[in-house]
Amino acid sequence: MYVWITLLAGLALLLALLKTFSTYFFQDCVYMYRALGFGIRLNVYKRKTPFYSIVDCFLEAVKKHPRKAFIHFEGKTYSYEEVDKESNKVANALRSEAGLREGDSVALFLGNEPRFVWTWLGLAKLGCPAALLNFNIRSKSLLHCFSCCGAKVLIAAAELRDAVEEILPTLKEKGITVYLLSDERTTDGIQCIGQAIAKASDTPLSPSLRSNIHIRTTALYIYTSGTTGLPKAAYVTHERVWASSFIQGVCGVTSEDIFYINLPLYHSAGFLIGLVGSIERGNTVVLRRKFSASQFWDDCRKYNITVMQYIGETLRYLCNMPKVKAHMVYNTAHTEVTFNPSRIRVTNCNPLRNLREEIFRPGVTVSQICLEALWDSATTKTQTRRLSDVFVKGDLYFNSGDLLRIDKDKFVYFHDRVGDTFRWKGENVATTEVADILTMVDCIEEANVYGVKVEGHEGRIGMAAVKLKEGRGFDCINTCSVLANYLPVYARPRFIRIQNSLEVTGTFKMKKVKLVEEGFDPTLIRDPLYFLDLTQKKYIPLSQEIHKSILSQEIKL
């Protein structure tokens, strides 16, 4: 009797201690149990013959519930069956018009819309890997993406015609065929494939068209933000696609959920975890062109959204929205919204290192390199990110460049970027690339680019200290025009500081620490300051009134 009492008391004490000193122990156990189950599934898929891809999973969902809503978008609803037929049309049209065959890489230059989904599915049915291009990039950065993936076909949205026309001569030289999802042909060298898709057959395609696909075949090219220069392509195999798709299931998402995607589909979060994860779960997606804090809760109520996906900044935007009185409506469907962020551990080859210091002290993370990792042709650039003999003689690590911090509950937070990069609007910006573009402006001789803090905003916003060419004044309009031609909005410096000379170190590296500390306050800085006004499409003098309006968020950044 006493033995049982002792055991029960010990068990109760153990549970109490776990609850006190390891707050999330039980949640972690549930998480690991689910993760183990999906890991077993992945191993089964590795050995399955013929290979079972995410496309096959989608086709099974079509058979299981053809009329179930798959995508809600701007007031329209597309069922699984409708998306399947549209993707068949795309595949049949591209097969006949472009002669696409298994293994041909195709670049997609599209925004968040249903056409993105069924165009990718059509390519996947042909066994063609898709390169997902950031629709914000232009000129040099956009062209560089083709050298990474080797695509010979570009499919672009009609609204991105201007960006395509800008690089069209170079695309022709490279032998890249350009298709526009439009019915009107107005530019030589750009073929409009809208009518061909509309007239194409929606009959299913034979699986034999992708019979050589296996678990290690490249399925996608997803690009980095360009933290060390131009965007680089990450090779995403079918194994990685499956592993990413399981994240929803590991977090408890089911086929009955309605999943909200407001992140860009060209990023891994929105595409792999959001869209592909929803295909694996067989649930419904609410797709938005971009995140909108003002429309977020309206969407949640309208579509009965049960799961949202977010990056760090989006929650701050929601919290900063003015409080609105909730109005209950009776005799309707459910209007309540559950706000339930889940705790997800970031997984990698090995646990995060260099986080053993005191709580809240930032540390740079390094991750041990997997033997199975794929390396592209840029071996010189890759080598600069490798660290050897870090903890044990002979080991090899990859320097992420991320500065992280950890709190008392063992949550890991992004703190900042290390080196010549900063993060703004959820995107990493390479200061060297921005500086190179700035020096293309006729009036600018040198440029030093850095990120500065803005109260009430996550990350750092772009700022540049520039030295003008002798005898030249600052060209407010041309500078804005050049930056718009080469850089996405988030990478363009919103503040310009004119200096007579730029400070450098003994090894001729630009000094940035003092500039970052001084920020963009015109009351503290005697140098001329300019602010990029996107509505006027030019730089304007930064007055104290404008500075106050920025800090009070009357002027949106």
Coordinates of C-alpha atoms in Angstrom, one line a residue:
M1 CA 0.0 0.0 0.0
Y2 CA 2.7 2.4 1.0
V3 CA 4.7 1.5 -2.1
W4 CA 1.7 2.6 -4.3
I5 CA 1.2 5.8 -2.3
T6 CA 4.9 6.6 -2.7
L7 CA 4.8 5.9 -6.4
L8 CA 1.7 8.1 -6.9
A9 CA 3.2 10.9 -4.8
G10 CA 6.5 10.7 -6.8
L11 CA 4.6 10.8 -10.1
A12 CA 2.5 13.8 -8.9
L13 CA 5.7 15.6 -7.8
L14 CA 7.4 14.8 -11.2
L15 CA 4.4 16.2 -13.1
A16 CA 4.4 19.3 -11.0
L17 CA 8.1 19.8 -11.5
L18 CA 7.8 19.3 -15.2
K19 CA 4.9 21.8 -15.3
T20 CA 7.0 24.3 -13.3
F21 CA 10.4 24.0 -14.9
S22 CA 9.5 22.7 -18.4
T23 CA 6.3 24.6 -19.2
Y24 CA 5.8 23.1 -22.6
F25 CA 6.9 19.5 -21.9
F26 CA 3.5 17.9 -22.6
Q27 CA 2.9 20.0 -25.7
D28 CA 6.3 19.0 -26.9
C29 CA 5.5 15.3 -26.4
V30 CA 2.4 15.6 -28.5
Y31 CA 4.3 17.5 -31.1
M32 CA 7.1 14.9 -31.2
Y33 CA 4.5 12.1 -31.4
R34 CA 2.9 13.6 -34.4
A35 CA 6.3 14.4 -36.0
L36 CA 7.3 10.7 -35.6
G37 CA 4.2 9.6 -37.4
F38 CA 4.8 11.9 -40.3
G39 CA 8.5 10.8 -40.4
I40 CA 7.4 7.2 -40.8
R41 CA 5.1 8.3 -43.7
L42 CA 8.0 10.1 -45.4
N43 CA 10.1 6.9 -45.2
V44 CA 7.3 4.9 -46.8
Y45 CA 7.0 7.5 -49.6
K46 CA 10.8 7.2 -50.2
R47 CA 10.4 3.5 -50.9
K48 CA 7.1 3.6 -52.8
T49 CA 7.1 2.6 -56.5
P50 CA 6.0 4.3 -58.6
F51 CA 6.9 7.5 -56.8
Y52 CA 4.0 9.1 -54.9
S53 CA 4.3 12.9 -55.3
I54 CA 2.2 15.8 -53.9
V55 CA 0.5 15.9 -57.3
D56 CA -0.7 12.4 -56.7
C57 CA -1.9 13.5 -53.3
F58 CA -3.9 16.3 -54.9
L59 CA -5.4 14.0 -57.4
E60 CA -6.6 11.7 -54.6
A61 CA -8.2 14.7 -52.9
V62 CA -10.0 15.5 -56.2
K63 CA -11.4 12.0 -56.3
K64 CA -12.3 12.0 -52.6
H65 CA -14.2 15.4 -52.5
P66 CA -14.3 17.0 -56.0
R67 CA -16.8 19.7 -55.1
K68 CA -15.1 20.7 -51.9
A69 CA -13.9 24.3 -51.9
F70 CA -10.2 24.4 -52.4
I71 CA -9.5 28.1 -52.9
H72 CA -11.5 31.2 -51.8
F73 CA -10.1 34.3 -53.6
E74 CA -11.6 37.8 -53.9
G75 CA -15.2 36.6 -53.6
K76 CA -14.8 33.6 -55.9
T77 CA -14.6 29.9 -54.9
Y78 CA -12.8 27.2 -56.8
S79 CA -13.4 23.6 -56.0
Y80 CA -10.8 20.8 -56.0
E81 CA -12.3 19.6 -59.3
E82 CA -12.2 23.0 -60.9
V83 CA -8.6 23.6 -60.0
D84 CA -7.7 20.1 -61.3
K85 CA -9.4 20.8 -64.7
E86 CA -7.7 24.3 -65.0
S87 CA -4.3 22.7 -64.3
N88 CA -5.0 20.1 -67.0
K89 CA -5.7 22.9 -69.4
V90 CA -2.4 24.6 -68.5
A91 CA -0.4 21.4 -68.8
N92 CA -2.0 20.4 -72.2
A93 CA -1.5 24.0 -73.6
L94 CA 2.1 24.2 -72.5
R95 CA 2.9 20.7 -73.8
S96 CA 1.6 21.6 -77.3
E97 CA 2.6 25.3 -77.4
A98 CA 6.0 25.3 -75.6
G99 CA 6.9 21.6 -76.1
L100 CA 7.5 21.1 -72.4
R101 CA 8.7 17.7 -71.3
E102 CA 9.7 16.1 -68.0
G103 CA 12.6 17.8 -66.4
D104 CA 12.3 21.2 -68.2
S105 CA 12.6 24.1 -65.7
V106 CA 10.0 26.8 -66.0
A107 CA 10.1 30.2 -64.2
L108 CA 6.8 31.5 -62.8
F109 CA 6.5 35.3 -62.4
L110 CA 3.1 35.6 -60.9
G111 CA 1.4 37.2 -57.9
N112 CA -0.8 35.5 -55.3
E113 CA -3.8 34.4 -57.3
P114 CA -5.5 31.1 -58.2
R115 CA -3.7 31.0 -61.6
F116 CA -0.5 30.6 -59.7
V117 CA -1.8 27.4 -58.1
W118 CA -3.1 25.7 -61.2
T119 CA -0.2 26.8 -63.4
W120 CA 2.2 25.2 -60.9
L121 CA 0.1 22.1 -60.7
G122 CA 0.0 21.9 -64.5
L123 CA 3.8 22.0 -64.6
A124 CA 4.0 19.4 -61.8
K125 CA 1.8 17.1 -63.8
L126 CA 4.3 17.3 -66.7
G127 CA 7.2 16.7 -64.3
C128 CA 8.6 20.2 -64.8
P129 CA 10.3 21.9 -61.8
A130 CA 9.1 25.5 -61.3
A131 CA 11.3 28.4 -60.3
L132 CA 9.2 30.7 -58.1
L133 CA 10.3 34.3 -58.9
N134 CA 9.7 37.2 -56.5
F135 CA 7.4 39.5 -58.4
N136 CA 8.9 42.5 -56.7
I137 CA 12.4 42.1 -58.2
R138 CA 13.4 43.8 -61.4
S139 CA 16.2 44.0 -64.0
K140 CA 19.6 42.7 -62.8
S141 CA 18.1 40.7 -59.9
L142 CA 15.4 39.2 -62.1
L143 CA 17.8 38.2 -64.8
H144 CA 20.1 36.6 -62.3
C145 CA 17.3 34.2 -61.3
F146 CA 17.4 32.5 -64.7
S147 CA 21.1 31.7 -64.4
C148 CA 20.4 29.9 -61.1
C149 CA 17.6 27.6 -62.3
G150 CA 18.4 27.2 -66.0
A151 CA 14.8 27.8 -67.1
K152 CA 14.2 28.2 -70.8
V153 CA 10.5 29.2 -70.4
L154 CA 9.1 32.2 -68.4
I155 CA 5.4 32.4 -67.6
A156 CA 4.4 35.8 -66.4
A157 CA 1.2 37.6 -65.3
A158 CA -0.2 40.3 -67.6
E159 CA 0.2 43.0 -64.9
L160 CA 4.0 42.2 -64.8
R161 CA 4.4 42.9 -68.6
D162 CA 6.5 46.1 -68.0
A163 CA 9.0 44.2 -65.8
V164 CA 9.3 41.5 -68.5
E165 CA 9.7 44.0 -71.4
E166 CA 12.6 45.6 -69.5
I167 CA 14.7 42.5 -69.6
L168 CA 13.2 41.0 -72.9
P169 CA 16.3 41.7 -75.1
T170 CA 18.5 39.7 -72.7
L171 CA 16.0 36.9 -72.4
K172 CA 16.0 36.6 -76.2
E173 CA 19.8 36.4 -76.2
K174 CA 19.6 33.6 -73.6
G175 CA 17.0 31.7 -75.7
I176 CA 14.3 32.0 -73.1
T177 CA 10.7 31.9 -74.4
V178 CA 8.3 34.3 -72.7
Y179 CA 4.6 33.5 -72.3
L180 CA 2.1 36.0 -70.9
L181 CA -1.1 34.9 -69.2
S182 CA -3.1 37.2 -71.4
D183 CA -5.1 37.3 -74.6
E184 CA -3.6 40.5 -76.1
R185 CA -0.3 40.4 -77.8
T186 CA 1.3 43.8 -77.9
T187 CA 5.0 43.2 -77.8
D188 CA 7.2 41.3 -80.2
G189 CA 9.0 38.4 -78.5
I190 CA 6.2 37.9 -75.9
Q191 CA 3.7 35.2 -76.7
C192 CA 0.2 35.4 -75.1
I193 CA -1.0 32.0 -74.0
G194 CA -4.3 32.9 -72.5
Q195 CA -6.4 31.8 -75.4
A196 CA -4.5 28.6 -75.9
I197 CA -5.1 27.6 -72.3
A198 CA -8.8 28.5 -72.5
K199 CA -9.2 26.3 -75.6
A200 CA -7.0 23.4 -74.3
S201 CA -8.5 20.1 -73.2
D202 CA -9.1 19.5 -69.5
T203 CA -8.7 15.8 -69.8
P204 CA -6.3 14.2 -67.2
L205 CA -2.7 13.7 -68.1
S206 CA -1.0 10.3 -68.0
P207 CA 1.3 9.7 -65.0
S208 CA 3.8 8.3 -67.5
L209 CA 4.6 11.9 -68.5
R210 CA 6.4 12.2 -65.1
S211 CA 7.5 8.6 -64.7
N212 CA 11.2 9.3 -64.0
I213 CA 10.5 11.6 -61.0
H214 CA 11.7 10.3 -57.7
I215 CA 12.1 11.5 -54.1
R216 CA 15.4 13.2 -54.8
T217 CA 14.4 14.9 -58.0
T218 CA 14.3 18.7 -57.9
A219 CA 10.7 19.9 -57.6
L220 CA 11.1 23.6 -57.1
Y221 CA 13.5 26.5 -57.1
I222 CA 12.7 28.9 -54.3
Y223 CA 14.9 32.0 -54.1
T224 CA 16.6 33.7 -51.1
S225 CA 16.0 37.4 -50.5
G226 CA 19.6 38.1 -51.5
T227 CA 21.2 38.7 -48.1
T228 CA 24.8 38.5 -49.6
G229 CA 24.1 40.0 -53.0
L230 CA 21.7 38.7 -55.7
P231 CA 19.0 36.2 -55.0
K232 CA 20.1 32.6 -54.9
A233 CA 18.1 29.5 -55.8
A234 CA 17.4 26.9 -53.1
Y235 CA 17.0 23.5 -54.7
V236 CA 13.8 21.9 -53.2
T237 CA 13.5 18.2 -53.8
H238 CA 10.3 16.2 -53.6
E239 CA 11.5 14.9 -50.3
R240 CA 11.7 18.5 -49.0
V241 CA 8.3 19.2 -50.4
W242 CA 6.8 16.3 -48.5
A243 CA 8.6 17.2 -45.3
S244 CA 7.4 20.8 -45.4
S245 CA 3.8 19.8 -46.2
F246 CA 3.7 17.7 -43.0
I247 CA 4.1 20.8 -40.8
Q248 CA 0.4 21.5 -40.9
G249 CA -0.4 18.0 -39.7
V250 CA 2.3 18.1 -37.0
C251 CA 0.6 21.3 -35.6
G252 CA -2.8 19.6 -35.5
V253 CA -4.4 21.1 -38.7
T254 CA -7.0 18.8 -40.2
S255 CA -9.0 18.5 -43.4
E256 CA -11.9 20.4 -41.8
D257 CA -9.8 23.6 -41.2
I258 CA -9.8 26.7 -43.4
F259 CA -6.3 27.9 -43.9
Y260 CA -5.5 31.6 -44.4
I261 CA -2.6 32.4 -46.8
N262 CA -1.6 36.0 -47.0
L263 CA 2.2 35.4 -47.4
P264 CA 3.7 35.5 -50.9
L265 CA 3.5 32.1 -52.7
Y266 CA 7.1 32.6 -54.1
H267 CA 8.4 32.1 -50.5
S268 CA 8.7 28.7 -48.8
A269 CA 6.4 29.7 -45.9
G270 CA 3.4 30.6 -48.1
F271 CA 4.0 28.0 -50.8
L272 CA 5.3 24.8 -49.0
I273 CA 3.8 25.1 -45.5
G274 CA 0.7 27.0 -46.6
L275 CA -0.5 25.8 -50.1
V276 CA 1.3 22.4 -50.3
G277 CA 0.5 21.7 -46.7
S278 CA -3.2 22.3 -47.4
I279 CA -3.1 19.9 -50.3
E280 CA -1.6 17.2 -48.0
R281 CA -4.3 17.9 -45.4
G282 CA -7.1 18.3 -48.0
N283 CA -8.4 21.5 -46.5
T284 CA -9.6 24.8 -47.8
V285 CA -7.4 27.8 -48.5
V286 CA -8.3 31.5 -48.3
L287 CA -5.8 33.2 -50.6
R288 CA -5.0 37.0 -50.5
R289 CA -2.8 38.9 -52.9
K290 CA -0.9 40.4 -49.9
F291 CA -1.2 40.8 -46.1
S292 CA -3.7 43.5 -45.0
A293 CA -4.0 44.3 -41.3
S294 CA -7.2 46.3 -41.9
Q295 CA -8.9 43.4 -43.8
F296 CA -7.5 40.5 -41.7
W297 CA -10.4 40.1 -39.2
D298 CA -13.0 40.8 -41.9
D299 CA -11.6 37.9 -43.9
C300 CA -11.6 35.7 -40.7
R301 CA -15.3 36.4 -40.1
K302 CA -16.3 36.1 -43.7
Y303 CA -14.7 32.7 -44.4
N304 CA -14.7 31.3 -40.9
I305 CA -10.9 30.9 -41.0
T306 CA -9.6 28.6 -38.4
V307 CA -5.8 28.6 -39.0
M308 CA -3.5 31.5 -40.0
Q309 CA 0.1 31.5 -41.0
Y310 CA 2.3 34.3 -39.9
I311 CA 5.8 35.7 -39.7
G312 CA 6.9 37.8 -36.8
E313 CA 5.9 41.2 -38.2
T314 CA 2.3 40.4 -39.1
L315 CA 1.2 39.9 -35.5
R316 CA 2.7 43.3 -34.6
Y317 CA 0.7 44.9 -37.4
L318 CA -2.5 43.2 -36.1
C319 CA -1.8 44.3 -32.5
N320 CA -1.2 47.9 -33.6
M321 CA -4.6 48.1 -35.3
P322 CA -7.1 50.3 -33.5
K323 CA -9.6 48.4 -31.4
V324 CA -13.1 48.0 -33.0
K325 CA -16.2 47.1 -31.1
A326 CA -17.4 43.6 -32.0
H327 CA -20.9 43.3 -33.4
M328 CA -22.6 40.0 -32.9
V329 CA -25.0 38.9 -35.7
Y330 CA -27.6 36.3 -35.0
N331 CA -29.3 33.7 -37.3
T332 CA -26.1 33.3 -39.3
A333 CA -23.2 30.9 -39.5
H334 CA -20.5 31.1 -36.9
T335 CA -18.9 34.5 -36.7
E336 CA -16.4 33.9 -33.8
V337 CA -12.7 33.6 -34.6
T338 CA -10.3 31.6 -32.5
F339 CA -6.9 33.3 -32.2
N340 CA -4.6 30.4 -31.3
P341 CA -0.9 30.8 -32.2
S342 CA 0.9 27.5 -32.0
R343 CA 4.4 26.9 -30.7
I344 CA 6.5 25.4 -33.5
R345 CA 10.1 24.4 -33.0
V346 CA 12.4 25.1 -35.9
T347 CA 14.0 21.9 -37.0
N348 CA 17.4 21.5 -38.6
C349 CA 20.2 19.0 -39.1
N350 CA 21.4 19.6 -35.5
P351 CA 20.1 21.7 -32.6
L352 CA 20.8 25.4 -32.6
R353 CA 24.3 26.1 -31.3
N354 CA 25.8 29.1 -29.6
L355 CA 22.6 29.7 -27.6
R356 CA 24.0 28.5 -24.3
E357 CA 24.7 32.0 -22.9
E358 CA 22.5 33.9 -20.4
I359 CA 18.8 34.5 -21.3
F360 CA 18.2 37.3 -23.9
R361 CA 21.8 37.5 -24.9
P362 CA 21.9 37.4 -28.7
G363 CA 24.1 34.8 -30.4
V364 CA 25.0 34.0 -34.0
T365 CA 23.6 30.6 -35.1
V366 CA 25.5 28.0 -37.0
S367 CA 24.1 24.8 -38.3
Q368 CA 26.0 21.6 -39.1
I369 CA 26.0 20.8 -42.8
C370 CA 24.1 17.7 -43.9
L371 CA 26.0 15.3 -46.2
E372 CA 23.0 15.1 -48.5
A373 CA 22.8 18.8 -49.1
L374 CA 22.8 20.1 -52.6
W375 CA 25.3 22.7 -53.7
D376 CA 24.9 24.9 -56.8
S377 CA 27.7 26.1 -59.1
A378 CA 28.5 29.1 -56.9
T379 CA 31.1 27.3 -54.9
T380 CA 33.2 30.4 -54.1
K381 CA 30.2 32.1 -52.5
T382 CA 29.2 29.0 -50.7
Q383 CA 32.7 28.6 -49.3
T384 CA 32.5 32.0 -47.6
R385 CA 29.5 30.8 -45.5
R386 CA 31.2 27.6 -44.3
L387 CA 32.9 27.4 -41.0
S388 CA 35.3 24.5 -40.2
D389 CA 36.7 23.2 -36.9
V390 CA 34.0 25.1 -34.9
F391 CA 33.4 22.7 -32.0
V392 CA 35.3 19.6 -33.0
K393 CA 38.3 19.2 -35.3
G394 CA 37.1 18.4 -38.8
D395 CA 33.5 19.5 -38.4
L396 CA 31.8 21.8 -40.9
Y397 CA 29.1 24.3 -40.2
F398 CA 27.0 26.8 -42.2
N399 CA 26.9 30.3 -40.9
S400 CA 23.3 31.4 -41.2
G401 CA 24.1 35.1 -40.6
D402 CA 21.1 35.3 -38.2
L403 CA 21.4 36.8 -34.7
L404 CA 19.0 35.1 -32.4
R405 CA 18.0 35.3 -28.7
I406 CA 16.4 32.8 -26.4
D407 CA 14.1 33.5 -23.4
K408 CA 13.4 31.7 -20.2
D409 CA 10.8 29.4 -21.8
K410 CA 13.3 28.4 -24.5
F411 CA 11.6 30.3 -27.2
V412 CA 14.0 31.4 -30.0
Y413 CA 13.5 34.8 -31.5
F414 CA 15.0 36.5 -34.6
H415 CA 17.0 39.5 -33.3
D416 CA 18.9 40.9 -36.3
R417 CA 21.1 40.2 -39.3
V418 CA 24.8 40.1 -39.0
G419 CA 27.1 41.8 -41.4
D420 CA 26.0 43.9 -44.4
T421 CA 22.4 43.0 -44.4
F422 CA 19.2 44.1 -42.6
R423 CA 15.6 42.9 -42.6
W424 CA 12.6 45.1 -43.5
K425 CA 9.0 44.1 -44.2
G426 CA 10.0 40.4 -43.6
E427 CA 12.6 40.5 -46.3
N428 CA 16.4 40.4 -46.1
V429 CA 18.2 43.3 -47.9
A430 CA 21.8 43.1 -49.0
T431 CA 23.4 46.5 -48.5
T432 CA 26.2 45.8 -51.0
E433 CA 23.7 45.2 -53.8
V434 CA 21.7 48.4 -52.9
A435 CA 25.0 50.4 -52.8
D436 CA 26.0 49.1 -56.2
I437 CA 22.7 50.3 -57.7
L438 CA 23.0 53.7 -56.0
T439 CA 26.4 54.3 -57.6
M440 CA 24.7 53.8 -61.0
V441 CA 22.9 57.1 -60.5
D442 CA 24.8 59.8 -62.4
C443 CA 25.1 62.2 -59.5
I444 CA 26.4 59.7 -56.9
E445 CA 30.0 58.8 -56.5
E446 CA 29.9 56.6 -53.4
A447 CA 27.2 55.0 -51.3
N448 CA 27.1 53.5 -47.8
V449 CA 23.9 51.6 -47.2
Y450 CA 22.6 50.4 -43.8
G451 CA 19.4 49.8 -41.8
V452 CA 18.0 52.1 -39.1
K453 CA 15.4 51.4 -36.5
V454 CA 12.0 53.1 -36.7
E455 CA 9.8 53.2 -33.6
G456 CA 6.8 51.0 -33.9
H457 CA 8.2 48.9 -36.7
E458 CA 9.9 45.5 -36.9
G459 CA 13.4 45.2 -38.4
R460 CA 15.3 48.1 -39.9
I461 CA 14.5 50.4 -42.8
G462 CA 17.0 51.2 -45.5
M463 CA 19.1 54.3 -45.4
A464 CA 22.1 55.4 -47.4
A465 CA 24.8 57.9 -46.8
V466 CA 26.1 59.1 -50.2
K467 CA 28.9 61.3 -51.6
L468 CA 28.0 63.2 -54.7
K469 CA 30.2 63.7 -57.7
E470 CA 32.1 67.0 -57.8
G471 CA 30.0 69.8 -59.0
R472 CA 26.8 67.8 -59.0
G473 CA 23.6 68.3 -57.0
F474 CA 21.4 65.5 -55.7
D475 CA 18.9 64.4 -58.4
C476 CA 15.8 63.5 -56.4
I477 CA 13.8 62.2 -59.4
N478 CA 16.4 60.2 -61.3
T479 CA 17.7 58.5 -58.1
C480 CA 14.2 57.3 -57.4
S481 CA 13.8 56.2 -61.0
V482 CA 17.0 54.1 -61.0
L483 CA 16.2 52.4 -57.7
A484 CA 12.7 51.6 -58.9
N485 CA 14.1 50.0 -62.0
Y486 CA 16.5 47.7 -60.2
L487 CA 15.2 47.1 -56.6
P488 CA 11.9 45.9 -55.0
V489 CA 10.2 48.5 -52.8
Y490 CA 11.4 47.0 -49.5
A491 CA 15.0 47.3 -50.6
R492 CA 15.0 50.9 -51.7
P493 CA 16.6 53.3 -49.2
R494 CA 13.8 55.4 -47.7
F495 CA 16.3 57.9 -46.4
I496 CA 19.3 59.5 -48.1
R497 CA 22.0 61.4 -46.2
I498 CA 24.4 63.6 -48.2
Q499 CA 27.9 63.7 -46.9
N500 CA 31.1 65.4 -48.1
S501 CA 33.0 62.2 -47.6
L502 CA 32.3 58.7 -46.3
E503 CA 34.2 57.3 -43.4
V504 CA 36.2 54.1 -44.0
T505 CA 38.2 51.7 -41.8
G506 CA 41.9 51.0 -42.2
T507 CA 41.1 48.2 -44.7
F508 CA 38.8 50.6 -46.6
K509 CA 35.5 49.1 -45.4
M510 CA 32.6 51.5 -44.9
K511 CA 32.0 52.6 -41.3
K512 CA 28.3 52.1 -40.4
V513 CA 28.0 51.9 -36.6
K514 CA 27.9 55.7 -36.0
L515 CA 25.5 56.2 -38.9
V516 CA 23.1 53.6 -37.6
E517 CA 23.2 55.1 -34.1
E518 CA 22.4 58.6 -35.5
G519 CA 19.5 57.3 -37.5
F520 CA 17.4 59.9 -39.5
D521 CA 16.6 62.6 -37.0
P522 CA 17.0 66.0 -38.7
T523 CA 17.3 67.7 -35.3
L524 CA 20.5 65.7 -34.6
I525 CA 22.0 65.5 -38.1
R526 CA 23.4 68.6 -39.9
D527 CA 23.9 66.8 -43.2
P528 CA 21.1 67.2 -45.8
L529 CA 18.5 64.5 -45.4
Y530 CA 16.0 63.2 -48.0
F531 CA 12.9 61.0 -47.7
L532 CA 11.6 58.7 -50.5
D533 CA 8.0 59.7 -51.1
L534 CA 6.5 56.8 -53.1
T535 CA 3.4 58.8 -54.0
Q536 CA 5.5 61.6 -55.6
K537 CA 8.0 59.1 -57.0
K538 CA 11.0 61.2 -55.8
Y539 CA 13.1 62.0 -52.8
I540 CA 12.0 65.1 -50.8
P541 CA 13.8 67.0 -48.1
L542 CA 13.3 65.4 -44.7
S543 CA 11.8 68.1 -42.5
Q544 CA 11.1 67.9 -38.8
E545 CA 7.3 67.7 -39.6
I546 CA 7.9 64.7 -41.9
H547 CA 10.1 63.1 -39.3
K548 CA 7.3 63.5 -36.6
S549 CA 4.7 62.2 -39.1
I550 CA 6.8 59.1 -39.6
L551 CA 7.3 58.4 -35.9
S552 CA 3.5 58.9 -35.3
Q553 CA 2.8 56.6 -38.2
E554 CA 0.8 59.2 -40.0
I555 CA 3.1 58.5 -42.9
K556 CA 3.1 54.8 -43.7
L557 CA 6.4 53.2 -44.5

